[in-house]
Coordinates of N, CA and C in Angstrom, one line a residue:
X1 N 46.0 33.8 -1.8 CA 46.1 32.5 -2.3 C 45.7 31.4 -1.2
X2 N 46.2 31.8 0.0 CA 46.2 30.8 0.8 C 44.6 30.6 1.6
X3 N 44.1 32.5 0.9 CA 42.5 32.0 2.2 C 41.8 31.4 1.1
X4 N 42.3 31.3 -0.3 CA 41.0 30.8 -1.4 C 41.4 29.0 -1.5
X5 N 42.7 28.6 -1.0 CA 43.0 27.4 -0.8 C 42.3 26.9 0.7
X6 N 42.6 27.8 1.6 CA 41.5 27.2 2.6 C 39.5 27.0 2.5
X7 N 39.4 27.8 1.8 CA 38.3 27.6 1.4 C 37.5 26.7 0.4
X8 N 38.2 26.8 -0.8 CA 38.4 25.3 -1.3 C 38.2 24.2 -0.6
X9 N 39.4 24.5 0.5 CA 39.2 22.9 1.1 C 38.0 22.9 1.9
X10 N 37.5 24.0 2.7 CA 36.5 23.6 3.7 C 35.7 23.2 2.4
X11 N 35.1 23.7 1.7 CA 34.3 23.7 0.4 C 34.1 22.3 0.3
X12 N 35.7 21.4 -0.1 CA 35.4 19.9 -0.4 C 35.0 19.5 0.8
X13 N 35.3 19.6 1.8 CA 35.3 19.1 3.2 C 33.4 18.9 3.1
X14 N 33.1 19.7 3.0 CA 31.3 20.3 3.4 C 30.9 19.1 2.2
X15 N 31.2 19.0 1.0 CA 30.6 18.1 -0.2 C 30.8 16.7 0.3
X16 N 32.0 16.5 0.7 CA 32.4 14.7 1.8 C 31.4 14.0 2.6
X17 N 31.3 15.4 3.4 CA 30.0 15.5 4.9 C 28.5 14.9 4.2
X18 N 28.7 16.1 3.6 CA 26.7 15.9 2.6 C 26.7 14.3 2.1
X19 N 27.9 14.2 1.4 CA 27.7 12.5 0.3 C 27.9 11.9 1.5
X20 N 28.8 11.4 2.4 CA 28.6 11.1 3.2 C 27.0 10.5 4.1
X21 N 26.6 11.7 4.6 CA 25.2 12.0 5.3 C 24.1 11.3 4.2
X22 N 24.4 11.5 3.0 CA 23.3 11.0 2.0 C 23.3 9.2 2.2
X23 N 24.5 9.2 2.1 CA 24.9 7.3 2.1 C 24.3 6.8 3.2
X24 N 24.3 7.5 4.5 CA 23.5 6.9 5.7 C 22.3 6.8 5.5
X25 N 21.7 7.7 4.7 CA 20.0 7.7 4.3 C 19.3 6.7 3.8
X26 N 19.0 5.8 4.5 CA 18.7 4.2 3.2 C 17.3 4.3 3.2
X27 N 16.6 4.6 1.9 CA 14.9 4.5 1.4 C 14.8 3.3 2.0
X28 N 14.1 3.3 2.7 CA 13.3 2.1 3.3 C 12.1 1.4 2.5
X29 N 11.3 2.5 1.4 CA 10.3 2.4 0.4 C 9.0 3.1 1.1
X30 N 7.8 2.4 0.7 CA 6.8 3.4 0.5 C 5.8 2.5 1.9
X31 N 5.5 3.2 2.9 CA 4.9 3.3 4.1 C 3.3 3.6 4.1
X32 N 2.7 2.8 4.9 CA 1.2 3.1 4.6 C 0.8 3.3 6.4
X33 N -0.3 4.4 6.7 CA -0.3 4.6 7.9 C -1.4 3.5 8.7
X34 N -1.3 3.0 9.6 CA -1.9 1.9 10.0 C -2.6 2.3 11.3
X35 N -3.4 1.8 11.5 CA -4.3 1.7 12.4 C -5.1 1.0 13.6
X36 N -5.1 0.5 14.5 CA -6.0 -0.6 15.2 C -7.4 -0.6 15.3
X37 N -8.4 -1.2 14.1 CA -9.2 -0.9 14.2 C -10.3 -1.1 15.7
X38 N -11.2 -0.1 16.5 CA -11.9 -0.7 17.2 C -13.4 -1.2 16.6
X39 N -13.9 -2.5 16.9 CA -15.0 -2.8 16.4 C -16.2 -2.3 17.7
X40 N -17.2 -2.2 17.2 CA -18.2 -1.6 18.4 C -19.8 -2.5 17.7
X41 N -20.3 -3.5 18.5 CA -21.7 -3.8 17.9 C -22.3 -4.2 19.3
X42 N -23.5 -5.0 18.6 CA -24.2 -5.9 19.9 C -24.3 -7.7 19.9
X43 N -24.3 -7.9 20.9 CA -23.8 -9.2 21.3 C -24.4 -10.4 20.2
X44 N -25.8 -9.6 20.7 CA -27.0 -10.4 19.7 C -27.4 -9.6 18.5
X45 N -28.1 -10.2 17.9 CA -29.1 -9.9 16.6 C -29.8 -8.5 16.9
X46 N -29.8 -7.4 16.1 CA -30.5 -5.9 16.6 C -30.8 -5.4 15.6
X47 N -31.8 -4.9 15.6 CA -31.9 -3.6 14.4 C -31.3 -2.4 14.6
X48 N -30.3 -1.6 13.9 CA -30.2 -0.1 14.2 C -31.3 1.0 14.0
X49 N -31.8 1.5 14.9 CA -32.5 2.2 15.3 C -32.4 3.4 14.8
X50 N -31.0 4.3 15.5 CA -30.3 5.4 14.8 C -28.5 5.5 15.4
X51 N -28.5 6.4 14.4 CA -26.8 6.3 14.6 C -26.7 7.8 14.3
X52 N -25.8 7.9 15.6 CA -25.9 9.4 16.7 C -24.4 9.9 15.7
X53 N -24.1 9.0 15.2 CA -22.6 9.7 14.9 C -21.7 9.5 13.3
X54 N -21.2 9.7 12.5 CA -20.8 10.3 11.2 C -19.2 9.6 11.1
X55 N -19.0 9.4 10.2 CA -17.4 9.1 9.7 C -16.4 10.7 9.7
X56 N -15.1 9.9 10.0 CA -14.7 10.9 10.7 C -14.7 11.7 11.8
X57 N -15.8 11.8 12.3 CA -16.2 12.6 13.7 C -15.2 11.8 14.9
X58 N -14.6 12.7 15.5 CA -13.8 12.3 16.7 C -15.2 12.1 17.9
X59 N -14.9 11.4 18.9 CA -15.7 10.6 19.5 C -14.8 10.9 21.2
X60 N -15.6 11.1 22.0 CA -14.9 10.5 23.8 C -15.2 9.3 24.0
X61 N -14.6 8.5 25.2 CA -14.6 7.3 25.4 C -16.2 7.6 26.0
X62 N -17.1 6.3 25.9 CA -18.1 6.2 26.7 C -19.5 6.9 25.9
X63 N -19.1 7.7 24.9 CA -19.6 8.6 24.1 C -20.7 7.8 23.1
X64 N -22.4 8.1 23.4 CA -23.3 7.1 22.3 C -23.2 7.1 21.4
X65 N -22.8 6.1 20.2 CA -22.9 6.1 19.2 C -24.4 5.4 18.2
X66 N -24.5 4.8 19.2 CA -25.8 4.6 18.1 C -27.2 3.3 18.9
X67 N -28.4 3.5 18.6 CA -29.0 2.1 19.6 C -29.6 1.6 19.0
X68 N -29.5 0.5 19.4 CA -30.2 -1.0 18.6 C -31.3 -1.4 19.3
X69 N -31.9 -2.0 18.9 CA -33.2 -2.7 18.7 C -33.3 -4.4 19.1
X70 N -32.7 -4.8 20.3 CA -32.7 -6.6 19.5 C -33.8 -6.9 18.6
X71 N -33.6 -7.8 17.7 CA -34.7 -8.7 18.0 C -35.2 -10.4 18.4
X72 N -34.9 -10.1 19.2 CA -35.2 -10.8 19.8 C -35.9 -10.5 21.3
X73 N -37.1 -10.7 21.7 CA -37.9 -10.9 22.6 C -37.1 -10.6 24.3
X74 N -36.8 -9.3 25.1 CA -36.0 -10.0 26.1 C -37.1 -10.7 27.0
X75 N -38.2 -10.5 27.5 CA -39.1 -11.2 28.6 C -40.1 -11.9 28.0
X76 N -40.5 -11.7 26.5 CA -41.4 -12.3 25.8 C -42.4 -11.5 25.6
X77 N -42.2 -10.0 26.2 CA -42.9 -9.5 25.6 C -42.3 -7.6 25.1
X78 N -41.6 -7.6 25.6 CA -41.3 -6.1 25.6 C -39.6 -6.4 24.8
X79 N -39.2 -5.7 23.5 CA -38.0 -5.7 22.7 C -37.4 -4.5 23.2
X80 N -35.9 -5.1 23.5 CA -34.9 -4.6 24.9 C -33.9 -3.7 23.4
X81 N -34.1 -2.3 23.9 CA -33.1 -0.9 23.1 C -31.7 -1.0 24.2
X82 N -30.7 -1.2 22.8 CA -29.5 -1.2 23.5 C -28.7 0.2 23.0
X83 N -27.7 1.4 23.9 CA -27.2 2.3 23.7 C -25.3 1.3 23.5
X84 N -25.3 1.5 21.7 CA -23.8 1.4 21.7 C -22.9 2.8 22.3
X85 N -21.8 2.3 22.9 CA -20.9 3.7 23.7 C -19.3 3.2 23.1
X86 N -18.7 4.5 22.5 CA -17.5 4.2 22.3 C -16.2 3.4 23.4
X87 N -15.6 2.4 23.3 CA -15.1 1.9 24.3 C -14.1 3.0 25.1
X88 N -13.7 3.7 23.7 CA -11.7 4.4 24.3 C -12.3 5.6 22.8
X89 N -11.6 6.6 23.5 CA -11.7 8.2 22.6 C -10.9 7.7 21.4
X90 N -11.7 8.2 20.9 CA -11.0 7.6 19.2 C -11.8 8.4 17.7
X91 N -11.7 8.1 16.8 CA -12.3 8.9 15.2 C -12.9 7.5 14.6
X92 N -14.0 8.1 14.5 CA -15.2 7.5 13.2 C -14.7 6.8 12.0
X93 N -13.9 5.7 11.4 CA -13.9 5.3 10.6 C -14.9 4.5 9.8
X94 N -15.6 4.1 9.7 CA -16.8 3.6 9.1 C -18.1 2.8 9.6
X95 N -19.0 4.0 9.4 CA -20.6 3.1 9.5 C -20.7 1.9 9.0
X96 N -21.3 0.4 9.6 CA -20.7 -0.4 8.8 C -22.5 -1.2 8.5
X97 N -23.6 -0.5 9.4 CA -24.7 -1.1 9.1 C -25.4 0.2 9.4
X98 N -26.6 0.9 8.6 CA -27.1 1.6 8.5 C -28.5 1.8 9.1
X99 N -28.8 3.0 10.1 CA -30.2 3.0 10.5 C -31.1 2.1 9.5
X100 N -32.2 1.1 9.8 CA -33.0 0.5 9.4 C -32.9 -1.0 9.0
X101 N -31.1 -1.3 9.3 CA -31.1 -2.7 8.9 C -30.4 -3.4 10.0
X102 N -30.2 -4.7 9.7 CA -30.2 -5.7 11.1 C -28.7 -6.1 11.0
X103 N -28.4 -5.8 12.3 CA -26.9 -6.1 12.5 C -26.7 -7.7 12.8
X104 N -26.1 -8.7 12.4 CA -25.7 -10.0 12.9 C -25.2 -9.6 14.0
X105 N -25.5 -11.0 15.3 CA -24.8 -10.9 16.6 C -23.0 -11.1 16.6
X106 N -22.9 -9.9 17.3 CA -21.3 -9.5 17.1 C -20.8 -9.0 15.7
X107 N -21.6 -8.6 15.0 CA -21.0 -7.6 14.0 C -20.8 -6.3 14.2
X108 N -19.7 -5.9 13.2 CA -19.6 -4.4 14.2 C -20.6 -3.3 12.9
X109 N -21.1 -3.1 13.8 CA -22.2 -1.5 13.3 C -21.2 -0.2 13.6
X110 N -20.1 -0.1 14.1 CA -19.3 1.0 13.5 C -18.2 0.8 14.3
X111 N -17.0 1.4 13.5 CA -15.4 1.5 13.8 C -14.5 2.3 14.2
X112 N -14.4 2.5 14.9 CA -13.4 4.1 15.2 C -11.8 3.4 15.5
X113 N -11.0 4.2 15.8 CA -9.6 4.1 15.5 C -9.2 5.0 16.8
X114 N -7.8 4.6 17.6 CA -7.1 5.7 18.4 C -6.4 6.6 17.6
X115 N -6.4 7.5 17.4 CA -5.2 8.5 16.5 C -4.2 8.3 17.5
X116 N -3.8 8.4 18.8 CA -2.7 8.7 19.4 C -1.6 7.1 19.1
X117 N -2.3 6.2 18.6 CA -1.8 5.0 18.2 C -1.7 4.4 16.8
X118 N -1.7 5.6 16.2 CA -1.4 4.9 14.8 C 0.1 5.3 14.5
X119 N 0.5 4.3 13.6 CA 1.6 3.5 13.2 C 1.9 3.9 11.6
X120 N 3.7 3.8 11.4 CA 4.1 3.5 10.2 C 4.1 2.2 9.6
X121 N 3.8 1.1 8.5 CA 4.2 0.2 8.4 C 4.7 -0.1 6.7
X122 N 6.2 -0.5 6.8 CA 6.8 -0.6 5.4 C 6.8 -2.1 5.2
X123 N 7.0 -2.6 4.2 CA 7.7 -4.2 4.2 C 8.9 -3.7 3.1
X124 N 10.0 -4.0 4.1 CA 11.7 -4.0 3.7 C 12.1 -5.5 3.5
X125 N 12.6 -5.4 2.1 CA 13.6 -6.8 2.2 C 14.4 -6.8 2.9
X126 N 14.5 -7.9 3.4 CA 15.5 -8.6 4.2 C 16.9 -8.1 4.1
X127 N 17.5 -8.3 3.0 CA 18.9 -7.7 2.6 C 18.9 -6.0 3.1
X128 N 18.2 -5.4 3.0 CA 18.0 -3.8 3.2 C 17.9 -3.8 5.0
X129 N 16.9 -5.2 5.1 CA 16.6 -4.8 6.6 C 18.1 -5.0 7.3
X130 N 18.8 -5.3 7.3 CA 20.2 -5.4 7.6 C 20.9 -4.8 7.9
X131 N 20.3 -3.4 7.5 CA 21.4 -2.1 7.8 C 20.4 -1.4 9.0
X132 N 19.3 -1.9 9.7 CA 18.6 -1.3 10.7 C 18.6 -1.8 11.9
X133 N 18.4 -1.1 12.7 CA 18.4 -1.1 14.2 C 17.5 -1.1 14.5
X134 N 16.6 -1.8 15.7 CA 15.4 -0.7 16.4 C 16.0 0.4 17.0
X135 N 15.3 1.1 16.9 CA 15.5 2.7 17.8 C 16.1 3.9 16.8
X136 N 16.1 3.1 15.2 CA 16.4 4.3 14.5 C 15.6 4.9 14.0
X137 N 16.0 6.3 14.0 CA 15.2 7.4 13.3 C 15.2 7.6 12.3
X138 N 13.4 7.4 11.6 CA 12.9 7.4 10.0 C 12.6 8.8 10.1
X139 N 12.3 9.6 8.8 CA 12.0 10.6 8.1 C 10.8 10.5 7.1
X140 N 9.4 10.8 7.6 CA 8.6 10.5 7.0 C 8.0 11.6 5.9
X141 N 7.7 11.6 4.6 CA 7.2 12.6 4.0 C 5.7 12.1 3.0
X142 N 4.8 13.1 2.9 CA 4.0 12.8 1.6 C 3.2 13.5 2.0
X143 N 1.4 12.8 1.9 CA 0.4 13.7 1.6 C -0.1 14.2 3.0
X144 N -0.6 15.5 3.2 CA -1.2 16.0 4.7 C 0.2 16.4 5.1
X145 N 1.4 16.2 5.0 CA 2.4 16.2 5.6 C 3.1 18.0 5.0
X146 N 3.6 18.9 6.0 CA 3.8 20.4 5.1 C 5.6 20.3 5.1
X147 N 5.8 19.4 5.9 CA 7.3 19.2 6.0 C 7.5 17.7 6.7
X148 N 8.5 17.0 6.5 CA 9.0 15.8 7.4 C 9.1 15.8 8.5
X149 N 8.3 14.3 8.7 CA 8.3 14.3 10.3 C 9.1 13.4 11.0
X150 N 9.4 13.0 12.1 CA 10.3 12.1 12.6 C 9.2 10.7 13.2
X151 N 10.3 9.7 13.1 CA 9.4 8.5 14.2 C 10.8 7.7 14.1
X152 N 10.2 6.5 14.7 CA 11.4 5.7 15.5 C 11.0 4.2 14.7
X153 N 11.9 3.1 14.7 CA 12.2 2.2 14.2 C 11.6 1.4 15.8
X154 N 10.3 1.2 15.9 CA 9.6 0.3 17.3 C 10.0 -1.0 16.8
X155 N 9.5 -2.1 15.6 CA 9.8 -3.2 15.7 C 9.7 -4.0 14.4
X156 N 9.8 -5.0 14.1 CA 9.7 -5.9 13.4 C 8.5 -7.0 13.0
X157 N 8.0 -6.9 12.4 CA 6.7 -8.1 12.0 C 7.0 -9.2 10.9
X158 N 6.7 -10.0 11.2 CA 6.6 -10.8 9.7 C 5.1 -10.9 8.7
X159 N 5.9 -10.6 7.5 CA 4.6 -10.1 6.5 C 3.8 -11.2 6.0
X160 N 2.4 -11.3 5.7 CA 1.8 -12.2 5.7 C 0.8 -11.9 4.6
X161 N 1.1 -12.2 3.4 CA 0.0 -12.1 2.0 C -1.1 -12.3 2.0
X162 N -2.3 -12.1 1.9 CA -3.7 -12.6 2.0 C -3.2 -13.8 1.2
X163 N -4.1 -14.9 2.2 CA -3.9 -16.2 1.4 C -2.8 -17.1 1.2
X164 N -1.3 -16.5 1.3 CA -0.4 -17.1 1.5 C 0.6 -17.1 3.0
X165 N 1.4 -18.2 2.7 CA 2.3 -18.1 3.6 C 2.9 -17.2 3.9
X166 N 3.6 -16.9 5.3 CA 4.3 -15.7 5.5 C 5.6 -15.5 4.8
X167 N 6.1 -14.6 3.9 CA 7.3 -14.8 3.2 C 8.3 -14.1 3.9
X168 N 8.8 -14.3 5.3 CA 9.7 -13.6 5.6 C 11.0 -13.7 5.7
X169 N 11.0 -14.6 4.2 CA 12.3 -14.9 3.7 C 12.6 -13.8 3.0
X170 N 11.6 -13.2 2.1 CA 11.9 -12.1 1.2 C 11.6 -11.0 1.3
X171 N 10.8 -10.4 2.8 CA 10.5 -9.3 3.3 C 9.6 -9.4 4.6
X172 N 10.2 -8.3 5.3 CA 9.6 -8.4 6.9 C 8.8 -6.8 7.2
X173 N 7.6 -7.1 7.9 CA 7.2 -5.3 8.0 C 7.9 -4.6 9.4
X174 N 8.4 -3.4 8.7 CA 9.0 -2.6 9.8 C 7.6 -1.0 10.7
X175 N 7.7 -1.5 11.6 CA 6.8 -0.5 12.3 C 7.6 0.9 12.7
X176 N 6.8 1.8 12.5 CA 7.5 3.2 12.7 C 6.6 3.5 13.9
X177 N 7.3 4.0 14.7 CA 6.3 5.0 15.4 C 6.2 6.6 15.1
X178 N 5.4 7.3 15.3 CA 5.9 8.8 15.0 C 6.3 9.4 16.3
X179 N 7.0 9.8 16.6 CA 7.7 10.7 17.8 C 6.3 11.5 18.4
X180 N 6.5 11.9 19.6 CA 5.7 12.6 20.1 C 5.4 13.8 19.8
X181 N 6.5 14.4 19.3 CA 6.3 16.0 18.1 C 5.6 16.2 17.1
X182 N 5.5 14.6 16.6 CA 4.5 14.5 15.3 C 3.2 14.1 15.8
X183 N 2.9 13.6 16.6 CA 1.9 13.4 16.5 C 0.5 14.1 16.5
X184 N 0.9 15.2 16.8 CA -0.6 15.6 17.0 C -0.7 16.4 15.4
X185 N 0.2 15.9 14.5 CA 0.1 16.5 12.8 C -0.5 14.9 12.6
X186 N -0.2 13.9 12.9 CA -0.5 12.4 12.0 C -1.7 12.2 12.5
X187 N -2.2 12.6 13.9 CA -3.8 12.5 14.2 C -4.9 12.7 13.3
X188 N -4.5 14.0 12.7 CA -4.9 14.3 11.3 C -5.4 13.4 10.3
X189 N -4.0 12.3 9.9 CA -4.0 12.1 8.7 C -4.9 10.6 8.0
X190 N -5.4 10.3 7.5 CA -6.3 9.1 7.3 C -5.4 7.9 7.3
X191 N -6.0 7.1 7.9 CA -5.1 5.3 8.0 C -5.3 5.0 6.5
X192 N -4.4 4.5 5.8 CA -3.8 3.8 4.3 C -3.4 4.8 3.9
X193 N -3.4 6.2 3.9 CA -2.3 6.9 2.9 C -1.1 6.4 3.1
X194 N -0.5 6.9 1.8 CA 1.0 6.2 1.7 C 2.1 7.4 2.0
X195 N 3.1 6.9 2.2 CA 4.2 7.7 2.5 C 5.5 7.5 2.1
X196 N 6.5 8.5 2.0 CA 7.9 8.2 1.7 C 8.4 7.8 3.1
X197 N 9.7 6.9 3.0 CA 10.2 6.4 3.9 C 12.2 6.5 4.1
X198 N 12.5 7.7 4.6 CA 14.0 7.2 4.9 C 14.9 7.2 6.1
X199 N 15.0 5.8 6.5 CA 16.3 5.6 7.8 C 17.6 6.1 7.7
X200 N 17.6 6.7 8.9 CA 19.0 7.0 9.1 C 19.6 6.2 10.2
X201 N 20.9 5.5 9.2 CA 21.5 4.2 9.9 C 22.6 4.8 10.8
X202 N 22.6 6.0 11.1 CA 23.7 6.6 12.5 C 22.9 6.5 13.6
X203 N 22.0 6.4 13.6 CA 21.3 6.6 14.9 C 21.0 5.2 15.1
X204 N 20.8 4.9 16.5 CA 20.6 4.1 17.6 C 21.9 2.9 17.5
X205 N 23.0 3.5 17.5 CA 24.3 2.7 17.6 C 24.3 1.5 18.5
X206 N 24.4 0.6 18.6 CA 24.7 -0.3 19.1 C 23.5 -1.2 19.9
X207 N 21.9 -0.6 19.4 CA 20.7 -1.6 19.7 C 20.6 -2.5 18.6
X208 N 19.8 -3.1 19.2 CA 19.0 -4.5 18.5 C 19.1 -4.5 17.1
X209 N 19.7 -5.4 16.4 CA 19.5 -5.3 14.7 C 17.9 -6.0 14.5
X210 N 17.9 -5.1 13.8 CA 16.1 -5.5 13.1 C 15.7 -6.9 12.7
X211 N 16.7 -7.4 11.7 CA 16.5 -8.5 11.3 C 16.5 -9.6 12.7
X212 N 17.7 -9.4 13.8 CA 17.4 -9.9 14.7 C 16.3 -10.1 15.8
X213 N 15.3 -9.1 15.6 CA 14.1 -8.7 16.5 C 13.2 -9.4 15.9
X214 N 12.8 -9.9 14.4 CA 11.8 -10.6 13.8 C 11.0 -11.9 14.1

């Protein structure tokens, strides 16, 4: 009687822990993966010539991507071929002017991205952001993903609607970073997929409250 009474108890004890452990878990909501786009063109007016490289294709820094044509005259008589070179190692996100047509000066003729620098970004209400810290650890799950990954609560942004004012009365964007364990799975994953989002409010006890960092 007495080991099925101890058992019992550890039994509720373990169900306490869990509900418990759940209540710390606060859905932050749905996360989209972000990116810094790099722009790459020519200074002046050019034609694209050819374009050495593909969407998606990972790239080295310095690496040709593609040469233009000015047009414009450099000596008055001979039209000066420029070699675009990726600035920083990065992935191909979009061709943005195609062999045969004329790029405006300073438009970008293609885009690549750092994978090692991309980012979570949610927008949490305000009321919700209240229960976060920087430095706490999110749980990220969805597509490309074969199990959850970890990142960290980096910082706070204020959210800004195309066209409107910033409402960061009614919601602020939270930046995740992914841990360095994850990252070489999120290098993978394409900038805008969406993601599940949940903080765990035991971690990073006694740093910066979020709302405070905004």
């Amino acid at each position: 009687m007495l080991i099925l009474l101890a058992a019992a108890g550890a039994g509720g004890t373990h169900i306490v822990r869990q509900r418990l452990a759940e209540r710390n878990m606060v859905d932050a909501g749905t996360a989209v993966l972000i990116a810094k786009p790099i722009a790459v063109g020519s200074a002046d007016a050019a034609v694209v010539t050819d374009m050495l490289t593909t969407e998606r294709t990972s790239v080295t820094a310095g690496a040709v991507l593609a040469t233009v044509t000015l047009t414009a005259d450099g000596d008055g008589n001979t039209r000066r071929v420029q070699k675009l070179q990726a600035p920083a190692a990065g992935i191909i996100t979009k061709i943005n002017v195609a062999p045969g047509q004329i790029a405006r000066a300073g438009e970008p003729i293609v885009t690549l991205y750092d994978p090692a620098k991309v980012a979570f970004a949610v927008d949490v209400p305000l009321e919700k952001l209240r229960k976060f810290r920087l430095g706490m650890t999110a749980y990220v799950t969805g597509p490309g993903l074969s199990s959850r990954i970890t990142a960290t609560l980096e910082k706070v942004e204020p959210k800004v609607d195309a066209g409107q004012q910033a409402s960061a009365e009614d919601q602020l964007t939270v930046v995740l970073r992914p841990d360095p364990a994850a990252r070489a799975t999120v290098r993978t994953l394409v900038p805008g997929l969406q993601f599940a989002v949940v903080v765990d409010t035991t971690t990073a006890a006694g740093s910066t409250p979020a709302v405070n960092s905004a």
